[in-house]
Short mmCIF file of C-alpha atoms and ligand atoms in Angstrom, two decimals:
data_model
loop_
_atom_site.label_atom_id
_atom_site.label_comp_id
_atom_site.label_asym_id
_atom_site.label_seq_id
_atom_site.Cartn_x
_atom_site.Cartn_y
_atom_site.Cartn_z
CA UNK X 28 -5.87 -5.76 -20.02
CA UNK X 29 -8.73 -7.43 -22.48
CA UNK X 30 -11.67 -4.98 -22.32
CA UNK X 31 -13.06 -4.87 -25.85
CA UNK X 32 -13.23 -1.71 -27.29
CA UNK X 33 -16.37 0.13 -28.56
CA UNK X 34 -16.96 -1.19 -31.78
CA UNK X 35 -18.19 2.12 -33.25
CA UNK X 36 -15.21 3.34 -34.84
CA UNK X 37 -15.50 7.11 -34.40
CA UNK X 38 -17.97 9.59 -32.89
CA UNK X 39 -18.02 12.33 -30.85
CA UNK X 40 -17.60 12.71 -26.53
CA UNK X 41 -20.73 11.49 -24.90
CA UNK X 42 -22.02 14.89 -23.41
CA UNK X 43 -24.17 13.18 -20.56
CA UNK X 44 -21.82 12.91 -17.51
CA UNK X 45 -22.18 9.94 -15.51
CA UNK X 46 -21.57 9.53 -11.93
CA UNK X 47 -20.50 6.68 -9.86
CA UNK X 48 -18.39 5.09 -12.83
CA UNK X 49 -15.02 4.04 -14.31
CA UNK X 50 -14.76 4.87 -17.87
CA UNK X 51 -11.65 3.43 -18.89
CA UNK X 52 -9.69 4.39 -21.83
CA UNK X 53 -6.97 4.50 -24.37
CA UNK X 54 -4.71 6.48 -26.37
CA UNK X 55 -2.74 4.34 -28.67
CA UNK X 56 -0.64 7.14 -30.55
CA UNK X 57 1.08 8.13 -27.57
CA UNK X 58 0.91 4.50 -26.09
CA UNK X 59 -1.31 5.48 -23.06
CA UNK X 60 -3.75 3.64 -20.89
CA UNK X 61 -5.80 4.75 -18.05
CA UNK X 62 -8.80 5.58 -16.55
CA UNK X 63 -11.33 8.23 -15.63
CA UNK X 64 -12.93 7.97 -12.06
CA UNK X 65 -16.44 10.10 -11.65
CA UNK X 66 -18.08 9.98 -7.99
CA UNK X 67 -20.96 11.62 -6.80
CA UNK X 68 -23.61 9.84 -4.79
CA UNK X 69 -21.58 7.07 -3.73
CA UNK X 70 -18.81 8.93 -2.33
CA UNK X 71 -21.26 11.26 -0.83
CA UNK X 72 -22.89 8.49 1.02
CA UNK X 73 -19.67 7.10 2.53
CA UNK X 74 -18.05 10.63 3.44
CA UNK X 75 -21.42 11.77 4.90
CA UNK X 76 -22.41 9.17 7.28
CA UNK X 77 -18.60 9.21 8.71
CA UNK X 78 -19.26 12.67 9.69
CA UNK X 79 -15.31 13.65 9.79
CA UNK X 80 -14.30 17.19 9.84
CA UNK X 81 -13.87 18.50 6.53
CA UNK X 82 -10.60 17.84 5.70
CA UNK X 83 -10.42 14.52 7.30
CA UNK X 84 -13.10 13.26 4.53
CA UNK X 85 -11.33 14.84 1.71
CA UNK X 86 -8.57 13.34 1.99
CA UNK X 87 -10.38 9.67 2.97
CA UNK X 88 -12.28 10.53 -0.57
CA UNK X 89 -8.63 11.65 -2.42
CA UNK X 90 -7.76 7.76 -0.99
CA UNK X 91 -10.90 6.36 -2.22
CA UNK X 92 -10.46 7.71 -5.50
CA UNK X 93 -6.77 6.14 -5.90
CA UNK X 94 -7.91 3.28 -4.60
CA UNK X 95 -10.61 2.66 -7.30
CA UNK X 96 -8.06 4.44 -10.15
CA UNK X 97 -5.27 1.43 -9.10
CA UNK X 98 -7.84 -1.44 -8.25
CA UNK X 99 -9.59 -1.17 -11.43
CA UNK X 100 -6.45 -1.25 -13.45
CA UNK X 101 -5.55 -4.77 -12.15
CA UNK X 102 -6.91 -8.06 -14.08
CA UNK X 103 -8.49 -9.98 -10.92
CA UNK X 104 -11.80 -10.66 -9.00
CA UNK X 105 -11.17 -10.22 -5.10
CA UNK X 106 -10.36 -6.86 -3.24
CA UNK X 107 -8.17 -4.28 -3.59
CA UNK X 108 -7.04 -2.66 0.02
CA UNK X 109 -5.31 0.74 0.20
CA UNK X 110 -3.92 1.37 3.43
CA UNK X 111 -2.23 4.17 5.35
CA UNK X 112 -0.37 4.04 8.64
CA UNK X 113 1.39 7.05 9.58
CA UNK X 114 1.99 9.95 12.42
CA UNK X 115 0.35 12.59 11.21
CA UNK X 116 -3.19 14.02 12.77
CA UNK X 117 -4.90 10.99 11.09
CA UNK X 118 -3.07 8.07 11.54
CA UNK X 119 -5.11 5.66 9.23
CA UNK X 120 -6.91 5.07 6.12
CA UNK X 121 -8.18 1.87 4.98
CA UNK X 122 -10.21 2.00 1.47
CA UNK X 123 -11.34 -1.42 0.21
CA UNK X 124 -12.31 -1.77 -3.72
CA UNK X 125 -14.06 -5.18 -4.32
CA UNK X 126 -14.11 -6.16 -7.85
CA UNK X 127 -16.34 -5.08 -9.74
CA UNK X 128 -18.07 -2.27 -8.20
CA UNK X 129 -17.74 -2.08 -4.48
CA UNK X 130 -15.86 0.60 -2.47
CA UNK X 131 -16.21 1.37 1.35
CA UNK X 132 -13.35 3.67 3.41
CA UNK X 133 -12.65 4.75 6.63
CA UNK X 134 -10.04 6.57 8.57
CA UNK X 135 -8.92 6.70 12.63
CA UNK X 136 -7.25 10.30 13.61
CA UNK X 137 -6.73 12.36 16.47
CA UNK X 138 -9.72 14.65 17.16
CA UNK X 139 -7.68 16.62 19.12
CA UNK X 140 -4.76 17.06 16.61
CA UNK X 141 -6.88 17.03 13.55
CA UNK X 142 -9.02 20.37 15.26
CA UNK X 143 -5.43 22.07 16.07
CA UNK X 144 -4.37 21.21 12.63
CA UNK X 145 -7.29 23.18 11.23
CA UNK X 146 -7.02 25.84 13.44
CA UNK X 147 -3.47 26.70 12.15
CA UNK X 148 -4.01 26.03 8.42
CA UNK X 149 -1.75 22.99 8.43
CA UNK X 150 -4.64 20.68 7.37
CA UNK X 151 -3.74 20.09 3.46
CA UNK X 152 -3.93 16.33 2.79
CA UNK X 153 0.05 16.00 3.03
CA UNK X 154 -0.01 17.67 6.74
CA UNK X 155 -2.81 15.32 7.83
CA UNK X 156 -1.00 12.23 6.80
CA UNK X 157 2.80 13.02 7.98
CA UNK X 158 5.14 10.50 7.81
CA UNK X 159 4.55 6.66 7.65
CA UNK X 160 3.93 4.34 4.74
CA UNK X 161 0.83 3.69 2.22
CA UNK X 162 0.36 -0.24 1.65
CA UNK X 163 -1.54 -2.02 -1.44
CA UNK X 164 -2.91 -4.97 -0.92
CA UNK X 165 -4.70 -7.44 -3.74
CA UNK X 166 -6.32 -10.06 -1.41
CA UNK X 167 -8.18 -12.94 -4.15
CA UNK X 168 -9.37 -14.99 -1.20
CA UNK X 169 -7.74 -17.75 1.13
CA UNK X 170 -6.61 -19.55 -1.86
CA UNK X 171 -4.18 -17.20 -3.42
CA UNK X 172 -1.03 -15.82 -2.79
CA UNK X 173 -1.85 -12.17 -1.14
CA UNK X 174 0.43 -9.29 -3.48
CA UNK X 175 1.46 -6.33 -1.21
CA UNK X 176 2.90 -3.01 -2.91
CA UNK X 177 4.19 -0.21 -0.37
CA UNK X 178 5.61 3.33 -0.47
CA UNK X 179 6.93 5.35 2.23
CA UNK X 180 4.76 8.62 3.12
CA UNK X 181 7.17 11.77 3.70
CA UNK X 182 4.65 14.55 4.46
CA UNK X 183 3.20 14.77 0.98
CA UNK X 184 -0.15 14.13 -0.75
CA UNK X 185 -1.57 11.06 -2.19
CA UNK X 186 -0.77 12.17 -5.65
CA UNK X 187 2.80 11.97 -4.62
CA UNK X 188 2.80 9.55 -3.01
CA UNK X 189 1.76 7.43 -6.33
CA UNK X 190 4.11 8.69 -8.42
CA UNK X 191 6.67 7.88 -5.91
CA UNK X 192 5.14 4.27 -6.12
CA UNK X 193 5.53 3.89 -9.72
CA UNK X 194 7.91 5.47 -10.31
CA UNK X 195 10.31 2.81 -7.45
CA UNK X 196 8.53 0.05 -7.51
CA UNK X 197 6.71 -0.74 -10.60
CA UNK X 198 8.67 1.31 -13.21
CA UNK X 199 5.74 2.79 -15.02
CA UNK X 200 5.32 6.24 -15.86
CA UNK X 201 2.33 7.32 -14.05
CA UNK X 202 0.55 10.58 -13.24
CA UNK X 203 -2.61 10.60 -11.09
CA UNK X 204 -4.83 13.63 -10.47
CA UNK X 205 -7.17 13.14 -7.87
CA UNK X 206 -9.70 16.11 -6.86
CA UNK X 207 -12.59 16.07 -4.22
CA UNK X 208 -14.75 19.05 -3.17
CA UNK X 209 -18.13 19.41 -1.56
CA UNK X 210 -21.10 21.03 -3.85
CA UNK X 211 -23.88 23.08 -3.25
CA UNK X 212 -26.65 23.09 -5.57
CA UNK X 213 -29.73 25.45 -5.92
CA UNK X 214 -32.82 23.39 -4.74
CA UNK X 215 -30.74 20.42 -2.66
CA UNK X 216 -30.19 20.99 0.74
CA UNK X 217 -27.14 21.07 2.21
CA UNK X 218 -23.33 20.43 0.30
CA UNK X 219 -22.84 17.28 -1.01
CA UNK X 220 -19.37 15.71 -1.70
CA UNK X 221 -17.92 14.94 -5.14
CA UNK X 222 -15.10 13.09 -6.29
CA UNK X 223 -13.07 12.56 -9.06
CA UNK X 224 -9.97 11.13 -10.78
CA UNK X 225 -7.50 10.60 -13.71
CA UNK X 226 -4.82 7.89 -14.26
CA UNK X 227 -2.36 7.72 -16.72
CA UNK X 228 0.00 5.48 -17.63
CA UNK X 229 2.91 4.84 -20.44
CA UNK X 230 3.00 1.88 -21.32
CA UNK X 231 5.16 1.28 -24.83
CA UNK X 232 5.86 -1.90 -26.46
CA UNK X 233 9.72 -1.55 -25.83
CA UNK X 234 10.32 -1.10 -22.40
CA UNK X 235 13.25 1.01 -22.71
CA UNK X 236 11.04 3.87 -23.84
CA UNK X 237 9.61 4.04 -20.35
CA UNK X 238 13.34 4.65 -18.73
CA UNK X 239 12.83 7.77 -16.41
CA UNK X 240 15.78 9.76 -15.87
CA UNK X 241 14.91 10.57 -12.39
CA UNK X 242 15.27 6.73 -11.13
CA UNK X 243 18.79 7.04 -9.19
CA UNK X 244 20.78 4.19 -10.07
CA UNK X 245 22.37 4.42 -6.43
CA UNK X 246 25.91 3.74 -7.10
CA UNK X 247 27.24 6.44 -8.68
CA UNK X 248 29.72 8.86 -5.83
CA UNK X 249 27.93 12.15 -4.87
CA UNK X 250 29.08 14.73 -7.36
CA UNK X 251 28.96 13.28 -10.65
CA UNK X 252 26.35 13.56 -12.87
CA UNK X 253 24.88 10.68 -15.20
CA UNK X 254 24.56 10.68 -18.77
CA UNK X 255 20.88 9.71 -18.28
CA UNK X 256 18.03 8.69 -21.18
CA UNK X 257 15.97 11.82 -22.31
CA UNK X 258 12.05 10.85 -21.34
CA UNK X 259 10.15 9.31 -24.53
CA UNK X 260 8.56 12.43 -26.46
CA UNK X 261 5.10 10.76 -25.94
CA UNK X 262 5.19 10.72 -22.05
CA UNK X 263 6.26 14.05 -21.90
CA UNK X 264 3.20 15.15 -24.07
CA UNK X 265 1.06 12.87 -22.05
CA UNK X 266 2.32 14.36 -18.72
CA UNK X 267 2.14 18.63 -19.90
CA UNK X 268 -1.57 17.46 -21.05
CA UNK X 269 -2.10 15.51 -17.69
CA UNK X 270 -0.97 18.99 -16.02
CA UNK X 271 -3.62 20.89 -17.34
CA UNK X 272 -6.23 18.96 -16.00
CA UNK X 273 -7.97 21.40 -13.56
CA UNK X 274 -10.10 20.00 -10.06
CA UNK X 275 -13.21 21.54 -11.32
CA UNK X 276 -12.85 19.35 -14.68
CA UNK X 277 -13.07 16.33 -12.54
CA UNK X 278 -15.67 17.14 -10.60
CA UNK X 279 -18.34 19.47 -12.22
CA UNK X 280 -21.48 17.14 -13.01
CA UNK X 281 -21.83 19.34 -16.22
CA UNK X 282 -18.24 17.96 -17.50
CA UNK X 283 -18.56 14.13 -18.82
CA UNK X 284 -15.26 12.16 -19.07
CA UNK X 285 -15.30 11.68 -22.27
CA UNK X 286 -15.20 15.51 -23.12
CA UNK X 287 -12.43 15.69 -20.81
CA UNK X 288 -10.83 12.82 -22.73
CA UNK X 289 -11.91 14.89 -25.63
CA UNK X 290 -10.21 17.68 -24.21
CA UNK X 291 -6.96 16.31 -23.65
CA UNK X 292 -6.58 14.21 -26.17
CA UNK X 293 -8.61 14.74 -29.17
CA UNK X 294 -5.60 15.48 -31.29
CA UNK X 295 -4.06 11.86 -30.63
CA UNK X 296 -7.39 10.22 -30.34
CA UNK X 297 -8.78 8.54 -27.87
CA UNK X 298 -10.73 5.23 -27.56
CA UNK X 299 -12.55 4.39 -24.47
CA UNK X 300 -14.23 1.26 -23.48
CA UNK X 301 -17.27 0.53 -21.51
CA UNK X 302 -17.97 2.36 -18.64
CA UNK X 303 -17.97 0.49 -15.48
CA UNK X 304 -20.47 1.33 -12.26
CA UNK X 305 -19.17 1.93 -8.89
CA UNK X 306 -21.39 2.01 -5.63
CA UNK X 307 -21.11 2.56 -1.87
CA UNK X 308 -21.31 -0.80 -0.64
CA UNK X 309 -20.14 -2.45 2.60
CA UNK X 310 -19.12 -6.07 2.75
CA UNK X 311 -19.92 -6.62 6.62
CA UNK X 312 -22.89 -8.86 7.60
CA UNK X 313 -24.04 -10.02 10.81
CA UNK X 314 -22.74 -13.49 10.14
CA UNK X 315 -19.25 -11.89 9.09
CA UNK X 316 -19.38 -10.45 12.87
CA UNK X 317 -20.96 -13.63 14.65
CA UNK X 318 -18.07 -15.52 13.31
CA UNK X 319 -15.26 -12.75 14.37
CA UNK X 320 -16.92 -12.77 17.56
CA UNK X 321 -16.20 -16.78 17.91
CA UNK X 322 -12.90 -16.15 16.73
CA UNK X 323 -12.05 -14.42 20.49
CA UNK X 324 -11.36 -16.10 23.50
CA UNK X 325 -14.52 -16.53 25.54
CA UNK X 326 -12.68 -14.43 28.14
CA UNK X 327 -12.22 -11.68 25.22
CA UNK X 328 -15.98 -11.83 24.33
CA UNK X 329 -17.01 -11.48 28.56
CA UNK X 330 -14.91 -7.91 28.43
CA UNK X 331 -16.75 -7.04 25.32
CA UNK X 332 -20.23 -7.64 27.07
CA UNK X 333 -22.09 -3.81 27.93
CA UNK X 334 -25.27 -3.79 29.34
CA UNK X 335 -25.49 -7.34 29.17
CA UNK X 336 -24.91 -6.94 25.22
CA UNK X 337 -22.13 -7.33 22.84
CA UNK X 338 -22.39 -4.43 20.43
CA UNK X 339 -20.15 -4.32 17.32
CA UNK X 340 -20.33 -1.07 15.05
CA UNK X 341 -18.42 -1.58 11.46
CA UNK X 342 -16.06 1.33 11.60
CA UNK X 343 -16.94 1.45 7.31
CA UNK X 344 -20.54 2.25 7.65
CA UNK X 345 -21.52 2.47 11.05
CA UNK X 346 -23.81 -0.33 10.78
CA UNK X 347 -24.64 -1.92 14.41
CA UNK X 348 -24.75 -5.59 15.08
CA UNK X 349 -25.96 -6.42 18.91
CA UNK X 350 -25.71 -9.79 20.04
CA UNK X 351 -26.72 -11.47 23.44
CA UNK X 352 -23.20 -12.90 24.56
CA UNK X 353 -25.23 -16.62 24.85
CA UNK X 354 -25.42 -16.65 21.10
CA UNK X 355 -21.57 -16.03 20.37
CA UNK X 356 -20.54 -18.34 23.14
CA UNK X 357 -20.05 -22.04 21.05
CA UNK X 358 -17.32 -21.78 18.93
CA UNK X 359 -17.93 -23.06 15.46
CA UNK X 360 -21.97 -22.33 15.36
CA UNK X 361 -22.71 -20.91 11.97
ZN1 LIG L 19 -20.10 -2.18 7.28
#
């Protein structure tokens, strides 16, 4: 990571909250790096216009948040895909990040089981989800090698489900705190959503400070207990601090990040670099859909045709592209 810092050496938290941004940051005593995600009008926008029950877009703005918390930490231009497949009430999430400041999302569930899971209180992010397996996906375009990171889901949240991720596959002590909530506000009609996020990782020049004890070796016959590597003093400080990092801190609009940086980690010192924008914005295009329509068989395209149309709605934001079947008909047209 190469973001240059802030070259005024101390001052204090930036009181003005900002929303829609990325504010990156960095915490060299206890060798920490991560980021702060604030969302309020974007995620708003893309949770409204889905119209999902309540708890369905919660948890499709818990995944949005993650998504933009682990696509911002990578050093690449292209798009960062989070994906969900599993057999719970809602069966998929896809959230797409798009360097630098695009993010759309959308999710496919079972009305039916989604309504019964509300009406019995089983409708917490964990229970929506079930069992099935989150996928990362760095796509840089056609040109480059496409990097895919995946963790099984086992009926637990998307926080979880992180750590679980880091923790197997990349070996990095990580905590994530992801909060979402919808607001109501004197003078605004109706609740709006809100998002927010924290990431945290250790990352010490010696690796072997990062050793977690809880990473099973595997071979060792049930019954006997390892000798295993205390954690690093600084993670567990990072981590109890991490803990105490309330929902409403991430998402009140009176709250900046940097006072919750402050907050947290005043004692150590904190440096944070520039803030980064982030906006609701959908990558689909009518020429995007003209050429997946060629893409079919012409047989394909003829079931497709309603009303003599072809009518293709992008399941991100709704948008509706019609098309008289004549003009998708030649392959290869642009
Ligand atoms: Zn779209």
């Amino acid at each position: 990571m190469t973001e240059s810092p802030i070259v005024i050496p101390a001052r204090a938290p930036s009181a003005t909250p900002a929303d829609d941004t990325i504010l990156p940051f960095q915490v060299e005593a206890l060798d920490l790096r991560g980021r702060v995600v604030r969302f309020g009008a974007a995620i708003d926008t893309i949770l409204s216009h889905h119209r999902y029950p309540a708890p369905v877009a919660k948890l499709v703005g818990e995944a949005t948040v993650l998504a933009v918390l682990l696509g911002s930490t990578l050093k690449f231009e292209g798009r960062f895909i989070l994906q969900t497949q599993s057999d719970g009430p809602v069966r998929m999430l896809v959230i797409n990040y798009t360097t630098p400041d695009k993010v759309r999302a959308c999710a496919r569930f079972d009305a039916e089981r989604v309504a019964a899971a509300i009406a019995s209180g089983k409708a917490s992010p964990g229970e929506l989800l079930g069992y099935g397996h989150l996928a990362m996906t760095i796509d840089q375009g056609p040109d480059a090698a496409r990097y895919q990171g995946i963790v099984a889901l086992e009926g637990n949240d998307l926080e979880c489900a992180a750590h679980e991720y880091f923790l197997r596959s990349e070996q990095i002590p990580t905590r994530v705190r992801l909060a979402v909530a919808q607001e109501l506000r004197a003078g605004r009609a109706g609740a709006h959503w809100r998002a927010g996020g924290l990431l945290v990782q250790f990352l010490p020049q010696s690796p072997d400070r990062a050793r977690r004890r809880d990473l099973h070796p595997g071979d060792v016959p049930e019954g006997i207990e390892l000798d295993e590597p205390p954690e690093d003093d600084a993670w567990v400080e990072a981590r109890s601090l991490v803990e105490t990092v309330e929902d409403v801190e991430l998402l009140d609009p009176q709250v900046s990040a940097e006072q919750l940086l402050y907050r947290l980690f005043h004692a150590r010192g904190v440096r944070v670099f520039r803030v980064r924008d982030l906006r609701a914005k959908c990558s689909c295009s009518r020429e995007g859909v003209d050429r997946m329509l060629r893409s079919f068989s012409q047989d394909e395209r003829n079931d497709m045709v309603e009303n003599g149309k072809i009518t293709v709605t992008c399941e991100f934001c709704n948008a509706t592209y019609v098309f008289e079947p004549t003009e998708v008909s030649e392959p290869g047209r642009e």
